[in-house]
C-alpha cells in the first residue's frame, strides 16, 4: 500500500497498482496507514484540528483495502499521529502537541488508553514502530535537539527509556 494525498493504492507485486477508496470523512486527511498482513490493515484519518488536537477516526480492513469499516475514535490530544498495528487486535498511535503520547488499543481500535505520556513540550516522535507483536521502539524528539529511545517488550503495556 501507498497513500499519496487523498488516494490509497494497493499492489500485490509492485508492478500494477490499483486505487482503493479512502473511507476518511470529508475534510479529513489520511494521517497514517499500518498493516498486520496482506489482508489486515488500519487507517488513521485525522481532521477538525484545534488547540493541539485532532479528531482521530480509525478504520480497519480485512480485505486488503477493498473495503473498510469504522471501528472507533482515538483520543483527540495530539496532531494526527503515526499508526502501528503489531497484532490483529492491537493498535498504537504515536502523536504529539503540547506533550508527547503513545495511545494503545487492545480491542481493534474501539477503546483507547494512554500507554506513554511525556511532559516534554511536544518534542514528538522521530520514529515509531514494532519489530514484533511484543517489542516496540519509539524515538522521542530529533537528534539535533536531543532525543531519547523508548522500548516496550510487553506489547505496549509499559515503555522504558533506554540509556546508553
Short mmCIF file of the C-alpha atoms (twelve columns), coordinates in Angstrom:
data_MODEL
# 
_entry.id   MODEL 
# 
loop_
_atom_site.group_PDB 
_atom_site.id 
_atom_site.type_symbol 
_atom_site.label_atom_id 
_atom_site.label_alt_id 
_atom_site.label_comp_id 
_atom_site.label_asym_id 
_atom_site.label_seq_id 
_atom_site.Cartn_x 
_atom_site.Cartn_y 
_atom_site.Cartn_z 
_atom_site.pdbx_PDB_model_num 
ATOM 1   C CA . UNK A 1   0.000   0.000  0.000   1 
ATOM 2   C CA . UNK A 2   0.987   3.567  -0.707  1 
ATOM 3   C CA . UNK A 3   -1.010  6.619  0.071   1 
ATOM 4   C CA . UNK A 4   -0.478  9.822  -1.860  1 
ATOM 5   C CA . UNK A 5   -2.581  12.817 -0.962  1 
ATOM 6   C CA . UNK A 6   -6.148  11.576 -0.714  1 
ATOM 7   C CA . UNK A 7   -5.618  8.301  -2.604  1 
ATOM 8   C CA . UNK A 8   -4.667  4.836  -1.384  1 
ATOM 9   C CA . UNK A 9   -3.014  2.468  -3.862  1 
ATOM 10  C CA . UNK A 10  -2.522  -1.283 -3.471  1 
ATOM 11  C CA . UNK A 11  -0.322  -3.776 -5.298  1 
ATOM 12  C CA . UNK A 12  0.488   -7.439 -4.812  1 
ATOM 13  C CA . UNK A 13  3.603   -7.389 -7.000  1 
ATOM 14  C CA . UNK A 14  4.695   -3.748 -7.137  1 
ATOM 15  C CA . UNK A 15  4.191   -3.667 -10.912 1 
ATOM 16  C CA . UNK A 16  0.481   -2.907 -11.169 1 
ATOM 17  C CA . UNK A 17  -1.267  -0.577 -8.746  1 
ATOM 18  C CA . UNK A 18  -4.975  -0.095 -8.201  1 
ATOM 19  C CA . UNK A 19  -6.718  2.751  -6.428  1 
ATOM 20  C CA . UNK A 20  -8.685  1.922  -3.295  1 
ATOM 21  C CA . UNK A 21  -11.460 4.080  -1.870  1 
ATOM 22  C CA . UNK A 22  -10.473 6.082  1.195   1 
ATOM 23  C CA . UNK A 23  -13.053 5.978  3.971   1 
ATOM 24  C CA . UNK A 24  -11.920 9.236  5.622   1 
ATOM 25  C CA . UNK A 25  -14.738 11.697 6.295   1 
ATOM 26  C CA . UNK A 26  -14.963 14.775 4.086   1 
ATOM 27  C CA . UNK A 27  -12.289 17.353 5.043   1 
ATOM 28  C CA . UNK A 28  -10.280 14.719 6.939   1 
ATOM 29  C CA . UNK A 29  -6.903  13.535 5.706   1 
ATOM 30  C CA . UNK A 30  -5.285  10.133 5.821   1 
ATOM 31  C CA . UNK A 31  -2.771  10.516 8.631   1 
ATOM 32  C CA . UNK A 32  -1.230  7.066  8.713   1 
ATOM 33  C CA . UNK A 33  -1.593  3.502  7.499   1 
ATOM 34  C CA . UNK A 34  -0.434  0.316  9.243   1 
ATOM 35  C CA . UNK A 35  -0.594  -3.303 8.057   1 
ATOM 36  C CA . UNK A 36  -0.526  -6.523 10.036  1 
ATOM 37  C CA . UNK A 37  -0.746  -8.789 6.999   1 
ATOM 38  C CA . UNK A 38  -1.572  -8.628 3.314   1 
ATOM 39  C CA . UNK A 39  -5.255  -8.545 4.189   1 
ATOM 40  C CA . UNK A 40  -5.420  -6.717 7.539   1 
ATOM 41  C CA . UNK A 41  -4.707  -3.033 7.667   1 
ATOM 42  C CA . UNK A 42  -5.793  0.033  9.595   1 
ATOM 43  C CA . UNK A 43  -6.069  3.684  8.654   1 
ATOM 44  C CA . UNK A 44  -5.874  6.765  10.845  1 
ATOM 45  C CA . UNK A 45  -7.927  9.638  9.449   1 
ATOM 46  C CA . UNK A 46  -7.373  12.995 11.142  1 
ATOM 47  C CA . UNK A 47  -9.335  16.222 10.923  1 
ATOM 48  C CA . UNK A 48  -11.064 19.002 12.835  1 
ATOM 49  C CA . UNK A 49  -7.811  20.437 14.235  1 
ATOM 50  C CA . UNK A 50  -7.836  22.808 17.169  1 
ATOM 51  C CA . UNK A 51  -5.667  23.689 20.160  1 
ATOM 52  C CA . UNK A 52  -3.115  20.939 19.627  1 
ATOM 53  C CA . UNK A 53  -5.652  18.212 18.981  1 
ATOM 54  C CA . UNK A 54  -7.414  16.475 16.101  1 
ATOM 55  C CA . UNK A 55  -10.319 14.113 15.748  1 
ATOM 56  C CA . UNK A 56  -8.755  10.733 15.003  1 
ATOM 57  C CA . UNK A 57  -11.010 8.163  13.342  1 
ATOM 58  C CA . UNK A 58  -9.780  4.588  12.897  1 
ATOM 59  C CA . UNK A 59  -10.849 2.346  10.011  1 
ATOM 60  C CA . UNK A 60  -9.990  -1.341 9.573   1 
ATOM 61  C CA . UNK A 61  -9.922  -3.633 6.567   1 
ATOM 62  C CA . UNK A 62  -9.751  -7.416 6.497   1 
ATOM 63  C CA . UNK A 63  -9.964  -7.470 2.685   1 
ATOM 64  C CA . UNK A 64  -6.643  -5.953 1.657   1 
ATOM 65  C CA . UNK A 65  -8.151  -2.475 1.467   1 
ATOM 66  C CA . UNK A 66  -11.047 -3.399 -0.835  1 
ATOM 67  C CA . UNK A 67  -13.443 -2.203 1.901   1 
ATOM 68  C CA . UNK A 68  -13.118 -0.542 5.293   1 
ATOM 69  C CA . UNK A 69  -15.225 -0.239 8.419   1 
ATOM 70  C CA . UNK A 70  -15.022 2.470  11.067  1 
ATOM 71  C CA . UNK A 71  -14.042 0.947  14.385  1 
ATOM 72  C CA . UNK A 72  -13.675 3.954  16.648  1 
ATOM 73  C CA . UNK A 73  -12.066 7.222  17.611  1 
ATOM 74  C CA . UNK A 74  -8.702  7.656  19.328  1 
ATOM 75  C CA . UNK A 75  -8.127  10.403 21.917  1 
ATOM 76  C CA . UNK A 76  -8.163  13.942 20.472  1 
ATOM 77  C CA . UNK A 77  -4.934  15.181 22.092  1 
ATOM 78  C CA . UNK A 78  -2.098  15.427 19.578  1 
ATOM 79  C CA . UNK A 79  -1.867  16.446 15.949  1 
ATOM 80  C CA . UNK A 80  -2.585  13.379 13.811  1 
ATOM 81  C CA . UNK A 81  -0.043  10.668 14.521  1 
ATOM 82  C CA . UNK A 82  1.724   7.544  13.341  1 
ATOM 83  C CA . UNK A 83  -0.253  4.310  13.496  1 
ATOM 84  C CA . UNK A 84  1.201   0.859  14.289  1 
ATOM 85  C CA . UNK A 85  -0.626  -2.486 14.021  1 
ATOM 86  C CA . UNK A 86  1.672   -5.124 15.574  1 
ATOM 87  C CA . UNK A 87  -1.068  -7.745 16.042  1 
ATOM 88  C CA . UNK A 88  -4.556  -8.500 14.831  1 
ATOM 89  C CA . UNK A 89  -6.221  -6.643 17.752  1 
ATOM 90  C CA . UNK A 90  -3.536  -4.211 18.998  1 
ATOM 91  C CA . UNK A 91  -3.252  -0.681 17.605  1 
ATOM 92  C CA . UNK A 92  -0.968  2.157  18.677  1 
ATOM 93  C CA . UNK A 93  -0.783  5.841  17.785  1 
ATOM 94  C CA . UNK A 94  2.298   7.957  18.466  1 
ATOM 95  C CA . UNK A 95  1.343   11.646 18.489  1 
ATOM 96  C CA . UNK A 96  2.375   14.980 19.964  1 
ATOM 97  C CA . UNK A 97  1.389   18.579 20.515  1 
ATOM 98  C CA . UNK A 98  1.970   20.242 23.921  1 
ATOM 99  C CA . UNK A 99  3.188   16.837 25.141  1 
ATOM 100 C CA . UNK A 100 4.145   13.544 23.507  1 
ATOM 101 C CA . UNK A 101 1.920   10.449 23.748  1 
ATOM 102 C CA . UNK A 102 1.516   6.847  22.696  1 
ATOM 103 C CA . UNK A 103 -2.109  5.696  22.722  1 
ATOM 104 C CA . UNK A 104 -2.947  1.986  22.742  1 
ATOM 105 C CA . UNK A 105 -5.982  -0.125 21.910  1 
ATOM 106 C CA . UNK A 106 -6.237  -3.855 22.554  1 
ATOM 107 C CA . UNK A 107 -9.704  -4.284 21.045  1 
ATOM 108 C CA . UNK A 108 -9.064  -3.324 17.445  1 
ATOM 109 C CA . UNK A 109 -9.471  0.439  17.907  1 
ATOM 110 C CA . UNK A 110 -12.761 0.672  19.784  1 
ATOM 111 C CA . UNK A 111 -11.333 1.812  23.149  1 
ATOM 112 C CA . UNK A 112 -8.050  3.590  23.842  1 
ATOM 113 C CA . UNK A 113 -5.796  4.307  26.788  1 
ATOM 114 C CA . UNK A 114 -2.641  6.316  27.281  1 
ATOM 115 C CA . UNK A 115 0.295   3.910  27.089  1 
ATOM 116 C CA . UNK A 116 3.015   6.578  27.453  1 
ATOM 117 C CA . UNK A 117 2.792   10.300 28.212  1 
ATOM 118 C CA . UNK A 118 5.840   12.579 28.199  1 
ATOM 119 C CA . UNK A 119 5.585   16.125 29.515  1 
ATOM 120 C CA . UNK A 120 8.283   17.303 27.117  1 
ATOM 121 C CA . UNK A 121 6.664   20.310 25.464  1 
ATOM 122 C CA . UNK A 122 5.654   18.222 22.444  1 
ATOM 123 C CA . UNK A 123 9.000   17.060 21.044  1 
ATOM 124 C CA . UNK A 124 7.158   14.442 19.039  1 
ATOM 125 C CA . UNK A 125 8.472   11.211 17.565  1 
ATOM 126 C CA . UNK A 126 11.381  10.822 15.147  1 
ATOM 127 C CA . UNK A 127 10.463  7.161  14.624  1 
ATOM 128 C CA . UNK A 128 7.880   4.704  15.920  1 
ATOM 129 C CA . UNK A 129 7.037   1.078  15.211  1 
ATOM 130 C CA . UNK A 130 7.025   -2.535 16.327  1 
ATOM 131 C CA . UNK A 131 9.601   -5.160 15.396  1 
ATOM 132 C CA . UNK A 132 7.436   -7.999 16.761  1 
ATOM 133 C CA . UNK A 133 3.958   -8.180 18.297  1 
ATOM 134 C CA . UNK A 134 5.544   -7.637 21.727  1 
ATOM 135 C CA . UNK A 135 8.534   -5.382 21.022  1 
ATOM 136 C CA . UNK A 136 8.106   -1.749 20.022  1 
ATOM 137 C CA . UNK A 137 10.521  1.134  19.600  1 
ATOM 138 C CA . UNK A 138 9.868   4.872  19.834  1 
ATOM 139 C CA . UNK A 139 12.403  7.664  19.359  1 
ATOM 140 C CA . UNK A 140 11.318  10.885 21.032  1 
ATOM 141 C CA . UNK A 141 12.497  14.178 19.563  1 
ATOM 142 C CA . UNK A 142 15.148  14.748 16.946  1 
ATOM 143 C CA . UNK A 143 18.891  14.178 17.367  1 
ATOM 144 C CA . UNK A 144 19.857  17.833 16.823  1 
ATOM 145 C CA . UNK A 145 17.561  18.909 19.685  1 
ATOM 146 C CA . UNK A 146 18.049  15.873 21.904  1 
ATOM 147 C CA . UNK A 147 16.272  12.582 21.568  1 
ATOM 148 C CA . UNK A 148 15.517  9.525  23.679  1 
ATOM 149 C CA . UNK A 149 14.837  5.891  22.835  1 
ATOM 150 C CA . UNK A 150 11.859  4.105  24.439  1 
ATOM 151 C CA . UNK A 151 11.303  0.365  24.255  1 
ATOM 152 C CA . UNK A 152 8.429   -1.961 25.102  1 
ATOM 153 C CA . UNK A 153 8.768   -5.718 25.347  1 
ATOM 154 C CA . UNK A 154 5.268   -6.392 26.653  1 
ATOM 155 C CA . UNK A 155 3.063   -5.308 23.742  1 
ATOM 156 C CA . UNK A 156 2.962   -1.666 24.815  1 
ATOM 157 C CA . UNK A 157 1.762   -2.273 28.377  1 
ATOM 158 C CA . UNK A 158 4.769   -0.254 29.556  1 
ATOM 159 C CA . UNK A 159 7.600   1.689  27.920  1 
ATOM 160 C CA . UNK A 160 11.097  2.109  29.330  1 
ATOM 161 C CA . UNK A 161 13.635  4.737  28.385  1 
ATOM 162 C CA . UNK A 162 16.830  3.099  27.162  1 
ATOM 163 C CA . UNK A 163 20.002  4.716  28.463  1 
ATOM 164 C CA . UNK A 164 23.247  4.492  26.519  1 
# 
